[in-house]
Structure formats: C-alpha cells, structure tokens
Tab-separated table of C-alpha atoms in Angstrom:
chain	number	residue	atom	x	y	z
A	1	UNK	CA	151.605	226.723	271.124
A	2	UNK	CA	150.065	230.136	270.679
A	3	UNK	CA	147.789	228.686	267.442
A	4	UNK	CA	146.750	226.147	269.920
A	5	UNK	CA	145.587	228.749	272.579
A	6	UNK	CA	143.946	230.507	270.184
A	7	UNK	CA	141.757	227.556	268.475
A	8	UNK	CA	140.865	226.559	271.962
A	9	UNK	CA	139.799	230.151	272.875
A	10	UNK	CA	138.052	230.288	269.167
A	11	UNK	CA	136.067	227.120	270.224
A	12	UNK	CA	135.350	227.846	273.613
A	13	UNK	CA	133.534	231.225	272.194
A	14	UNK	CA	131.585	229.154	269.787
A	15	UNK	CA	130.536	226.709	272.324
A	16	UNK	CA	129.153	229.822	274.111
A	17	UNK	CA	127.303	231.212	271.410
A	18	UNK	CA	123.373	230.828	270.870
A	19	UNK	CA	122.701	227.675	268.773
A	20	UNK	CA	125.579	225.534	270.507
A	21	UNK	CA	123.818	222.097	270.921
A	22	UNK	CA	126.405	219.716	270.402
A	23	UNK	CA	127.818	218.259	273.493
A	24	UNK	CA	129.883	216.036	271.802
A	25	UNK	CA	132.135	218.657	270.128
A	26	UNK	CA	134.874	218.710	272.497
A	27	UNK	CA	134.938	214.575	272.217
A	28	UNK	CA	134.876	214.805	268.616
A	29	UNK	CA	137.984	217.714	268.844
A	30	UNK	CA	139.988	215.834	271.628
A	31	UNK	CA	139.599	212.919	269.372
A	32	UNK	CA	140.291	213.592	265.642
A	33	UNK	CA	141.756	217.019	265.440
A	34	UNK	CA	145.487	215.488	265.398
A	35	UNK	CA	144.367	213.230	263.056
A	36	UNK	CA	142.853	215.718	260.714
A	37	UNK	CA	145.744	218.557	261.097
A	38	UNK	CA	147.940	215.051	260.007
A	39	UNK	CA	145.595	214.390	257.506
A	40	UNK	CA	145.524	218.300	255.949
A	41	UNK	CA	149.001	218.277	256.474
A	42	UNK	CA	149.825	215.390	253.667
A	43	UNK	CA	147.563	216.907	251.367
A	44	UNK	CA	148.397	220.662	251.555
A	45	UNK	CA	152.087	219.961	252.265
A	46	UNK	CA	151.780	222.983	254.798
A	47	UNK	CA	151.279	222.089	258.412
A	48	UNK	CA	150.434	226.445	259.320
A	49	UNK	CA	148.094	225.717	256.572
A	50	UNK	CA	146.331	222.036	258.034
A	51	UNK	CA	146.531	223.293	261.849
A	52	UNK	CA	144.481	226.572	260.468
A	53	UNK	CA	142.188	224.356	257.999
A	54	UNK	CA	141.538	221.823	260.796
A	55	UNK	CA	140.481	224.691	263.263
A	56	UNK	CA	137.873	225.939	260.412
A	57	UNK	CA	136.839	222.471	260.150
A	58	UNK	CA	135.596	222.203	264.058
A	59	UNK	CA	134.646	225.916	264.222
A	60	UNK	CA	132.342	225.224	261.366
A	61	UNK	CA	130.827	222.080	262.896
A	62	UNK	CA	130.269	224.113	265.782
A	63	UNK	CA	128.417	226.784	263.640
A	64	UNK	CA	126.237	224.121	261.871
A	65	UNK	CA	126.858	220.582	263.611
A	66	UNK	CA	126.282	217.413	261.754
A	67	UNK	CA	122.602	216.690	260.910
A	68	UNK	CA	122.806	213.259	262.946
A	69	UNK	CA	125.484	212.143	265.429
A	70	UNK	CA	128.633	209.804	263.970
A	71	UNK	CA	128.104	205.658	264.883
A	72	UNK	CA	131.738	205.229	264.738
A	73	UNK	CA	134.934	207.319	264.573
A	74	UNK	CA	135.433	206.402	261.073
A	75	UNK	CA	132.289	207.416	260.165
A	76	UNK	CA	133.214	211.101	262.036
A	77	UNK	CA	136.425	210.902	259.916
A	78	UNK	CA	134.537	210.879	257.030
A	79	UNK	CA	132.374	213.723	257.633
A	80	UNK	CA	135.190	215.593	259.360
A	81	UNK	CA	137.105	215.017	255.919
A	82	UNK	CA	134.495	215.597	253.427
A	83	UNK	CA	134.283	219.498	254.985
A	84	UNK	CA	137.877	219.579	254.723
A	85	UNK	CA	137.934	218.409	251.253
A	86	UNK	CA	136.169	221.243	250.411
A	87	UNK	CA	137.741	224.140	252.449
A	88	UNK	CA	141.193	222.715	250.726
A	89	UNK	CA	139.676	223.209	247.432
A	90	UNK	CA	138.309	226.504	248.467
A	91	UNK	CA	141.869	227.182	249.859
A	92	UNK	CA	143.318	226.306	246.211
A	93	UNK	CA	140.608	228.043	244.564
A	94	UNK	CA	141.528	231.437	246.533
A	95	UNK	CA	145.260	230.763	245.979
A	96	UNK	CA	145.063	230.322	242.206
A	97	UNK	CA	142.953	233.572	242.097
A	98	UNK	CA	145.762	235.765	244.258
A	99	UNK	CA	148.256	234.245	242.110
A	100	UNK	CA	146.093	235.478	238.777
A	101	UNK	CA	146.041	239.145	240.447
A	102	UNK	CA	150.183	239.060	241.314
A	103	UNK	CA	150.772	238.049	237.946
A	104	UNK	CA	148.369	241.088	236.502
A	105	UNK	CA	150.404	243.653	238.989
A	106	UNK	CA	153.547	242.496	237.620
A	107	UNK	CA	152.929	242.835	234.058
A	108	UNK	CA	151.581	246.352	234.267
A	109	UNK	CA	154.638	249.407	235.294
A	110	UNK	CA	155.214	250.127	239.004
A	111	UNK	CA	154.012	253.716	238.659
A	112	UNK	CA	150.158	252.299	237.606
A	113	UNK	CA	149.989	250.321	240.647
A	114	UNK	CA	147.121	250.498	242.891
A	115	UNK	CA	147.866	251.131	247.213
A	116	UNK	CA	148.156	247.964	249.237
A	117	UNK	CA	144.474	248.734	250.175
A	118	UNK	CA	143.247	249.314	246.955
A	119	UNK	CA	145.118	245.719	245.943
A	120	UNK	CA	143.814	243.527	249.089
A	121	UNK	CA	139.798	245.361	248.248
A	122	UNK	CA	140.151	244.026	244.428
A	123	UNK	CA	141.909	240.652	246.019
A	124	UNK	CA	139.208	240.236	248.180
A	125	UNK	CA	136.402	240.895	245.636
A	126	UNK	CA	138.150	238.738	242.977
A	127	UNK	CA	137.439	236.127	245.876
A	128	UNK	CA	133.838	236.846	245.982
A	129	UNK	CA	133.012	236.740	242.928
A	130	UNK	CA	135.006	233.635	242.590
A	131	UNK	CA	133.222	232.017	245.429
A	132	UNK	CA	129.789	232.465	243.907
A	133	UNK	CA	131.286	231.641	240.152
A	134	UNK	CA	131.506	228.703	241.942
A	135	UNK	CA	128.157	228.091	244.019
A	136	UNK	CA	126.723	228.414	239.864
A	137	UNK	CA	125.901	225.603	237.944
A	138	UNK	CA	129.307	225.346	235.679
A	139	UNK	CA	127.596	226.566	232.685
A	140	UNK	CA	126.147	229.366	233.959
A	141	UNK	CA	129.479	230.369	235.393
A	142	UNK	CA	130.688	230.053	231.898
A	143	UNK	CA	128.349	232.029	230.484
A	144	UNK	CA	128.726	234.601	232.308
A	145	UNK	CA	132.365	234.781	231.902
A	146	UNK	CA	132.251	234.500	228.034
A	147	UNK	CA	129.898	237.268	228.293
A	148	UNK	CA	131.297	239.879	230.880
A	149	UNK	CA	134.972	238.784	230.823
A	150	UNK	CA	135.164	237.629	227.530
A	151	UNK	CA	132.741	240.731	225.817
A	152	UNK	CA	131.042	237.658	223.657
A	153	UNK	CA	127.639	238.172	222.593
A	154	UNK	CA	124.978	236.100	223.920
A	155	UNK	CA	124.710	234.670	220.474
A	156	UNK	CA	128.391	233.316	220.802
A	157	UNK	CA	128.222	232.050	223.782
A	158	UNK	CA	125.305	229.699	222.847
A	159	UNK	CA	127.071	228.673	220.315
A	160	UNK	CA	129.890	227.731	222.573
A	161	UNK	CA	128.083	226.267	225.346
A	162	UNK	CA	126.105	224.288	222.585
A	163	UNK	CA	122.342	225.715	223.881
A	164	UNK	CA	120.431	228.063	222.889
A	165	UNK	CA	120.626	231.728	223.343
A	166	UNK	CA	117.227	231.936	225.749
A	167	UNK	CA	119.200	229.539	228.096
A	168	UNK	CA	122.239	231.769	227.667
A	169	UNK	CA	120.001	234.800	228.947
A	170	UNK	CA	118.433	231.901	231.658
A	171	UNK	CA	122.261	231.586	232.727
A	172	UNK	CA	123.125	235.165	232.699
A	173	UNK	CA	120.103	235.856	235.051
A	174	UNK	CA	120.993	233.474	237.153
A	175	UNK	CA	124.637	234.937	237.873
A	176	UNK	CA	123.407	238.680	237.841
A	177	UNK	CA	121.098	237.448	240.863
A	178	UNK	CA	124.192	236.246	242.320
A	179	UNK	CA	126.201	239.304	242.069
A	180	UNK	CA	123.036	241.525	243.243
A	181	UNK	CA	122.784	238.814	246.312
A	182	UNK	CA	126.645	239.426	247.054
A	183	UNK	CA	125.852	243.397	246.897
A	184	UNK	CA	123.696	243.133	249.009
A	185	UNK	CA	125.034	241.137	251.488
A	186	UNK	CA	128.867	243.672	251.785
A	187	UNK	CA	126.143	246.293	251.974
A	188	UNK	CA	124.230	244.621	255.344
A	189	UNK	CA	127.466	244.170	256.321
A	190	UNK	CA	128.855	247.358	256.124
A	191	UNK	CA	125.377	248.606	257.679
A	192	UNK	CA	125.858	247.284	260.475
A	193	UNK	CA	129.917	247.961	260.778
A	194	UNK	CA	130.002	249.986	264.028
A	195	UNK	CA	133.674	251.838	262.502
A	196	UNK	CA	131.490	252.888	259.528
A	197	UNK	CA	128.729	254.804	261.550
C-alpha cells in the first residue's frame, strides 16, 4: 500500500513538472501498470523489484513520452515492455557489478576494509563507469578494459580485438571522452548541490 502511495505521489509530481504533455499518461498507467508489474514480476522473480521497475517505467515515459501516441493497447505493451527490457538488464547489469565488489571485500582481511561510505562511493562509481562501458560500442569498451584494467599495451590489444592499433587509440579516445563527460557531469552536479555550498 505505502509503494502504491508513493508511485502515485511520484507521478502526480511529474505530471506537474514543465514538459508534461501527455494527457494520456494516467490512461496508459490505470491501464497497463498491473499488467507490467505482472509482467516484471515473471521475469525478475521479485515482485518489490517489478512494482519498483514498473514505476521507473511510467515515471520515465512521463520524463520523455513516446514519440507518437499507441493505436492499440498491444502496441502500448510493446513500447511499455521494450523500456522495461532494458531497465531489467540495467537492473542485472548493476547487480552483477555489486556482486563483483562483495566478492573483492571478502577476499581482502577485515582490517583493510574501506567505511560503508567509502564502499557505497566506489559501488556507485563502479556503476558509472559500467553504465557508460555500456553506452560504448562493445569494442571500444573492450579496449579500454584490456588497456586500463588489463595494463595491455595498445599493441596487444589490437592484436586481440583483430584491428589495428590506430583504431585501438580511435577506441581508447572514444572511452576517455566518456569518462571526461561523466566527470563532468558529478561535477555540475555537485555544483549545484545546495548541502555542498
């Protein structure tokens, strides 16, 4: 009851915001959302998981509706699927990554451990980095893995990635301008934090 009261007050806010055009939303939400949360459900095997994956879903139609209205409601279950397709795999993605940092906390001693806030900052950058890893093209992601991660040499990695090692260094520029684009956008962020002026 209380996740429901909060989705509704979560959508209601969004509806109020500037660039709210979409009449339709609260059809669309009366309409599929127990569907979808049924849907997520199945394929997360988590219903606290679907119910807050279905509420991203909506708010983020809300935030950036659907290019052209639905014909049918089939053809909104598609779109309304699609987007959660992704923000499952997204979901999965983040998971496998906080598993990958438990696993590296317990294999080093207790005494070497970082503070829970030191643990959730390197969590949480381990996700940003792995959210633009994957906005690359896959083997520029690779490349820059083999390179930073893996300390090959440009060299190597061409040799791995079967190209040469100017498209390596094409690859390499591409995820640096990544990283500097995720800099920059914590630091506007943090700019305009109110608690850190």
């Amino acid at each position: 009851m209380r996740i429901s009261i909060i989705i509704v007050c979560n959508i209601e806010a969004a509806m109020n915001a500037p660039g709210y055009t979409s009449p339709a939303i609260e059809d669309l939400y009366d309409v599929h959302h127990g569907w979808l949360k049924s849907w997520l459900s199945r394929r997360l095997g988590s219903t606290p998981d679907a119910a807050d994956l279905a509420h991203d879903v909506f708010l983020r139609l809300i935030l950036k509706p659907a290019p052209r209205g639905f014909g049918s409601v089939g053809e909104a279950r598609a779109y309304l699927r699609t987007m959660a397709r992704g923000m499952c795999i997204n979901l999965w993605h983040r998971r496998e990554i906080e598993q990958a940092w438990l696993d590296t906390l317990a294999a080093r001693p207790e005494q070497f451990s970082p503070s829970a806030e030191r643990q959730a900052m390197v969590l949480e950058a381990l996700n940003e980095v792995g959210a633009m890893l994957l906005d690359l093209p896959a083997k520029a992601a690779r490349a820059f893995l083999l390179t930073e991660a893996c300390q090959m040499s440009q060299k190597e990695v061409a040799q791995e990635l079967g190209v040469s090692t100017r498209m390596v260094r094409k690859y390499i520029a591409q995820a640096m301008l990544k990283c500097m684009q995720l800099q920059a956008s914590q630091t506007a962020s943090d700019l305009l934090d109110p608690d850190l002026v």
